[in-house]
PDB file of C-alpha atoms in Angstrom:
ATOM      1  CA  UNK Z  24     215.650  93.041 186.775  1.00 64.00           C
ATOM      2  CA  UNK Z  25     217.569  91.505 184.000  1.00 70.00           C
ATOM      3  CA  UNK Z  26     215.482  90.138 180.999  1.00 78.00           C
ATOM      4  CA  UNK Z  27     215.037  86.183 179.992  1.00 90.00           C
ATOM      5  CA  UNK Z  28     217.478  86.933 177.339  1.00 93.00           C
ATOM      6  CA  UNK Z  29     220.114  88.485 179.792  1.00 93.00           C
ATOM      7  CA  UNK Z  30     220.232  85.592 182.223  1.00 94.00           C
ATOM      8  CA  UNK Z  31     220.976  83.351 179.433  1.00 95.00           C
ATOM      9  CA  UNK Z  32     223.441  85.294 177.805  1.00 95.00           C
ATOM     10  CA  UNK Z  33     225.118  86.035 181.367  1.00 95.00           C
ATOM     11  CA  UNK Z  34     224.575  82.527 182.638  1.00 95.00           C
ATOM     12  CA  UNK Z  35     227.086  80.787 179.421  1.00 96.00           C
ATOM     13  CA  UNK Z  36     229.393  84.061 179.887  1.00 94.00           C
ATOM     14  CA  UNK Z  37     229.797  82.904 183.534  1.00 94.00           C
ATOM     15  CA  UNK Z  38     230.117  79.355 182.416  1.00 95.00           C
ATOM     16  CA  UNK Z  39     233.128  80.891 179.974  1.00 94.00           C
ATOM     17  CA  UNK Z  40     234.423  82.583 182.648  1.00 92.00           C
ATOM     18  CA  UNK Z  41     234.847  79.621 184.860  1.00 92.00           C
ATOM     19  CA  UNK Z  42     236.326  77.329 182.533  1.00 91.00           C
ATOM     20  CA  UNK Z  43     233.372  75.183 182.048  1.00 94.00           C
ATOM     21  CA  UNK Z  44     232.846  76.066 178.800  1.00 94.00           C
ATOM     22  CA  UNK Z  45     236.695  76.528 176.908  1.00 93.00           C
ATOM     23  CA  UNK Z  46     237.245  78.576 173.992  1.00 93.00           C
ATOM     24  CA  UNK Z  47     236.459  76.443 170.949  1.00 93.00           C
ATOM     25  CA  UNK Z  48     233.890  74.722 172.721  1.00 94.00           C
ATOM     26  CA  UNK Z  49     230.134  74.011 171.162  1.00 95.00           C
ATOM     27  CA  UNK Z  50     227.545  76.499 173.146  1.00 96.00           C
ATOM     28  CA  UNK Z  51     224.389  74.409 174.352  1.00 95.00           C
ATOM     29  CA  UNK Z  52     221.372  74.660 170.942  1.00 94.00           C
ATOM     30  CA  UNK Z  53     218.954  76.644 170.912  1.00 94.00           C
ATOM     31  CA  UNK Z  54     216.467  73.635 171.729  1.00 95.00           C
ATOM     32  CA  UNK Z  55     218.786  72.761 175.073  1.00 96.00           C
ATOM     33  CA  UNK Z  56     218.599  76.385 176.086  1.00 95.00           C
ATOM     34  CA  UNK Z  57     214.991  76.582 175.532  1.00 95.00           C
ATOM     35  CA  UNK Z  58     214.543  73.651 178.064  1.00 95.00           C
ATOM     36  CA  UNK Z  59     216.861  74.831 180.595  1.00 94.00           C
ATOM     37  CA  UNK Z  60     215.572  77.971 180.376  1.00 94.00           C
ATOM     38  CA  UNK Z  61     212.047  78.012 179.925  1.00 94.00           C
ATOM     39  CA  UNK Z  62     212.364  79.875 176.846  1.00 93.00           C
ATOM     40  CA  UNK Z  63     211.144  80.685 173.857  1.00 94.00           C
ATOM     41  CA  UNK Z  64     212.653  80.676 170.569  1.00 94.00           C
ATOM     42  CA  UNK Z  65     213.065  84.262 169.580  1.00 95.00           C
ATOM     43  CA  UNK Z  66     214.290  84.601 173.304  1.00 95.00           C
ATOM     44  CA  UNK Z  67     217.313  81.946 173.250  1.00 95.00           C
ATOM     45  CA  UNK Z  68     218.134  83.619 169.554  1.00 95.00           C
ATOM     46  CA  UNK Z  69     218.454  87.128 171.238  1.00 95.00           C
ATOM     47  CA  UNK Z  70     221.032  85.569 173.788  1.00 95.00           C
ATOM     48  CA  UNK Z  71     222.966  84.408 171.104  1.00 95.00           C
ATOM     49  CA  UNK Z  72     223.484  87.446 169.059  1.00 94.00           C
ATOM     50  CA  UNK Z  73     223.944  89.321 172.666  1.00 94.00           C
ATOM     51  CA  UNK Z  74     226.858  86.485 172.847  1.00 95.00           C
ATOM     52  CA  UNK Z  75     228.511  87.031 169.113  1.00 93.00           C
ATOM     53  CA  UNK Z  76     227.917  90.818 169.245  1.00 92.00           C
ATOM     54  CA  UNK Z  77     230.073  90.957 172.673  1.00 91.00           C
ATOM     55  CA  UNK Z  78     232.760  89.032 170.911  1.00 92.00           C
ATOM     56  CA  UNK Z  79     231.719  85.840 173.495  1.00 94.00           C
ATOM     57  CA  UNK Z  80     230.958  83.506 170.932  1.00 94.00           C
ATOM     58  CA  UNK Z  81     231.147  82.619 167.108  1.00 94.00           C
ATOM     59  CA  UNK Z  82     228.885  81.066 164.526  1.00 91.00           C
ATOM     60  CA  UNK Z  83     230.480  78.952 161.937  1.00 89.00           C
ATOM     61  CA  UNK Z  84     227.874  77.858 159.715  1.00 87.00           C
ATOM     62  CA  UNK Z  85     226.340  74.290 159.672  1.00 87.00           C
ATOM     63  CA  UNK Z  86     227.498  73.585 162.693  1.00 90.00           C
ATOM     64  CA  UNK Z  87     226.148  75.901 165.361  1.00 91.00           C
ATOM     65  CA  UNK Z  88     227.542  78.610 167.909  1.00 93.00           C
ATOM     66  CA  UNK Z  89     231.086  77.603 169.875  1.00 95.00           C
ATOM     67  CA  UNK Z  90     233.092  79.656 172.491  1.00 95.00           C
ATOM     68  CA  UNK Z  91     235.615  82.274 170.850  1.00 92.00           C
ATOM     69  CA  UNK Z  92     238.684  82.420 171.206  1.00 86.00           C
ATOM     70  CA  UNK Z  93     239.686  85.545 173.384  1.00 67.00           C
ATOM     71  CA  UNK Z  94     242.182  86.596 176.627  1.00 50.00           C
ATOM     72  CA  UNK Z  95     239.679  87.577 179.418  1.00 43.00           C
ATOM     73  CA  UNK Z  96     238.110  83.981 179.389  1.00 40.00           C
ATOM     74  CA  UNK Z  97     239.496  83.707 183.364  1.00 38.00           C
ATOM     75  CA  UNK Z  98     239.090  86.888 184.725  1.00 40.00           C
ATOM     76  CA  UNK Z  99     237.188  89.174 186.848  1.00 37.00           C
ATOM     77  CA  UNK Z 100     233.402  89.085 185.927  1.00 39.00           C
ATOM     78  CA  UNK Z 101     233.816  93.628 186.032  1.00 38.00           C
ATOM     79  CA  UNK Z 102     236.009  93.058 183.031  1.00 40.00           C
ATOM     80  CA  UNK Z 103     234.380  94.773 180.225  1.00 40.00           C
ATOM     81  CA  UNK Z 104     237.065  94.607 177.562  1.00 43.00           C
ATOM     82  CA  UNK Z 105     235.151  91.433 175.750  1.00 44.00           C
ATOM     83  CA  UNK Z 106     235.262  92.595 172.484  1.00 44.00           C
ATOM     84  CA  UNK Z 107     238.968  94.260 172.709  1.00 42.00           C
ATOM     85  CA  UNK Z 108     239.880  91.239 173.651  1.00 43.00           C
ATOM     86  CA  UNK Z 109     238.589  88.419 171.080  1.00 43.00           C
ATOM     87  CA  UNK Z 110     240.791  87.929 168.456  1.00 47.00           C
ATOM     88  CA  UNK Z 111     241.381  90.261 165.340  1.00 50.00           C
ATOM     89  CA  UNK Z 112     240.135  86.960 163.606  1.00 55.00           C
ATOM     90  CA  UNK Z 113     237.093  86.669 165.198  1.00 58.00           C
ATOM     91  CA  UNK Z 114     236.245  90.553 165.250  1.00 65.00           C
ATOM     92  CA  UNK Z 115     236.732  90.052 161.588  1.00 70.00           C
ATOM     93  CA  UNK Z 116     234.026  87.137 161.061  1.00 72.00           C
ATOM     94  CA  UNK Z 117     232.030  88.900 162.949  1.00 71.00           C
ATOM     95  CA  UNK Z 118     232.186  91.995 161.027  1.00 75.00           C
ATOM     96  CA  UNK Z 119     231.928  89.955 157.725  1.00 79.00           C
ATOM     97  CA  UNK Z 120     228.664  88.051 158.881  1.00 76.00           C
ATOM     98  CA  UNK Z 121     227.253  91.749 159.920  1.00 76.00           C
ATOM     99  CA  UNK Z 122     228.389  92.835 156.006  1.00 77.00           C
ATOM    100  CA  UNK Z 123     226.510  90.178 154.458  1.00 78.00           C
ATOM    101  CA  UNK Z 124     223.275  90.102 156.892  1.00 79.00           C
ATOM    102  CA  UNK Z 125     223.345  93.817 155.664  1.00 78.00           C
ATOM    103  CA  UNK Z 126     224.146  93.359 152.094  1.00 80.00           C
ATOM    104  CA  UNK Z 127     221.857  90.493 151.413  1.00 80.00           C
ATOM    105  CA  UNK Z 128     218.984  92.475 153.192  1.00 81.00           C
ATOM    106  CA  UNK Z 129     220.080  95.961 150.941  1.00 81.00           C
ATOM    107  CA  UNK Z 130     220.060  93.117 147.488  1.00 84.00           C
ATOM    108  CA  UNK Z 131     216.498  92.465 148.709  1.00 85.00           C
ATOM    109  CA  UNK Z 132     215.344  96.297 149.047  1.00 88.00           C
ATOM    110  CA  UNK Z 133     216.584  96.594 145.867  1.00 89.00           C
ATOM    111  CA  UNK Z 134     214.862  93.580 144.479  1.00 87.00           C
ATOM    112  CA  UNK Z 135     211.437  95.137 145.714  1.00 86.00           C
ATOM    113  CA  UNK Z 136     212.052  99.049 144.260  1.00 89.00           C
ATOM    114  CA  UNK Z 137     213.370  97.825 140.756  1.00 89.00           C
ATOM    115  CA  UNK Z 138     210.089  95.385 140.941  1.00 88.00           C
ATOM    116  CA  UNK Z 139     207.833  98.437 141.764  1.00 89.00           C
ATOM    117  CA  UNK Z 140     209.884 100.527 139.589  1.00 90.00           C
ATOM    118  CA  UNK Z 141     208.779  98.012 136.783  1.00 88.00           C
ATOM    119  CA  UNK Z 142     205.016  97.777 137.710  1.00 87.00           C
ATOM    120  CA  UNK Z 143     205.145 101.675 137.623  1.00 90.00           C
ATOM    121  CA  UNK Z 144     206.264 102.219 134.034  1.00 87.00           C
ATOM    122  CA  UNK Z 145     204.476  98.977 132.660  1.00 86.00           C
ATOM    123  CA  UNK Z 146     201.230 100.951 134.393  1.00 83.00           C
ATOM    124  CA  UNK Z 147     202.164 104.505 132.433  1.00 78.00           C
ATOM    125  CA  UNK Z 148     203.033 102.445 129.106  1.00 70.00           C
ATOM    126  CA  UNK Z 149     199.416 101.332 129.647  1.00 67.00           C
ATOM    127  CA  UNK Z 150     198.349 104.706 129.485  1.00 67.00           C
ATOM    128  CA  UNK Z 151     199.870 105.324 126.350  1.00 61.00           C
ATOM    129  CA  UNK Z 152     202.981 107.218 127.322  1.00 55.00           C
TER     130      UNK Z 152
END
């Protein structure tokens, strides 16, 4: 049995597949999938990233998720070249919004050690180092 966030993500690649969602086309929100779904946030959010990892859809900022651009739109539902086949352009966005999730979460590790860091040696000067 697949999960919540499975049937969704399946569901709008089968609506891809059929042509009734073309690529460069807005994906339903998040609040119209939640309706038509009967689910929750988190669960409509898991979809999504199912849909951008695969190479099925794109995110361009301020403006929400939309169909990529990629060959296999039409074929057989057994093809499981999705992310061969999106565009080197969108591979690359995709690989730069991964790079910057995962550098904006390492600039925050580092924020928290070099503020512990700190609260360490003000604590030793205290002791009269």
């Amino acid at each position: 049995m697949q999960l919540t966030f499975e049937v969704i993500a399946e569901t709008l690649r089968e609506r891809i597949r059929s042509g009734g969602l073309k690529p460069g086309d807005a994906l339903p929100t998040q609040a119209e999938l939640m309706r038509e779904f009967g689910a929750a946030s988190l669960t409509v959010q898991k979809a999504m990233a199912l849909l951008k990892q695969d190479g099925w859809a794109v995110s361009r900022p301020g403006k929400g998720a939309f169909v990529a651009h990629h060959g296999h739109v039409a074929d057989d539902a057994d093809d499981l070249d999705g992310p061969e086949a999106t565009t080197r352009a969108n591979g690359t966005t995709a690989r730069i919004e991964a790079l910057e999730r995962a550098l904006t979460e390492a600039a925050q590790q580092i924020a928290d050690l070099r503020g512990r860091v700190e609260a360490l040696e003000s604590g030793l000067d205290g002791l009269g180092r």
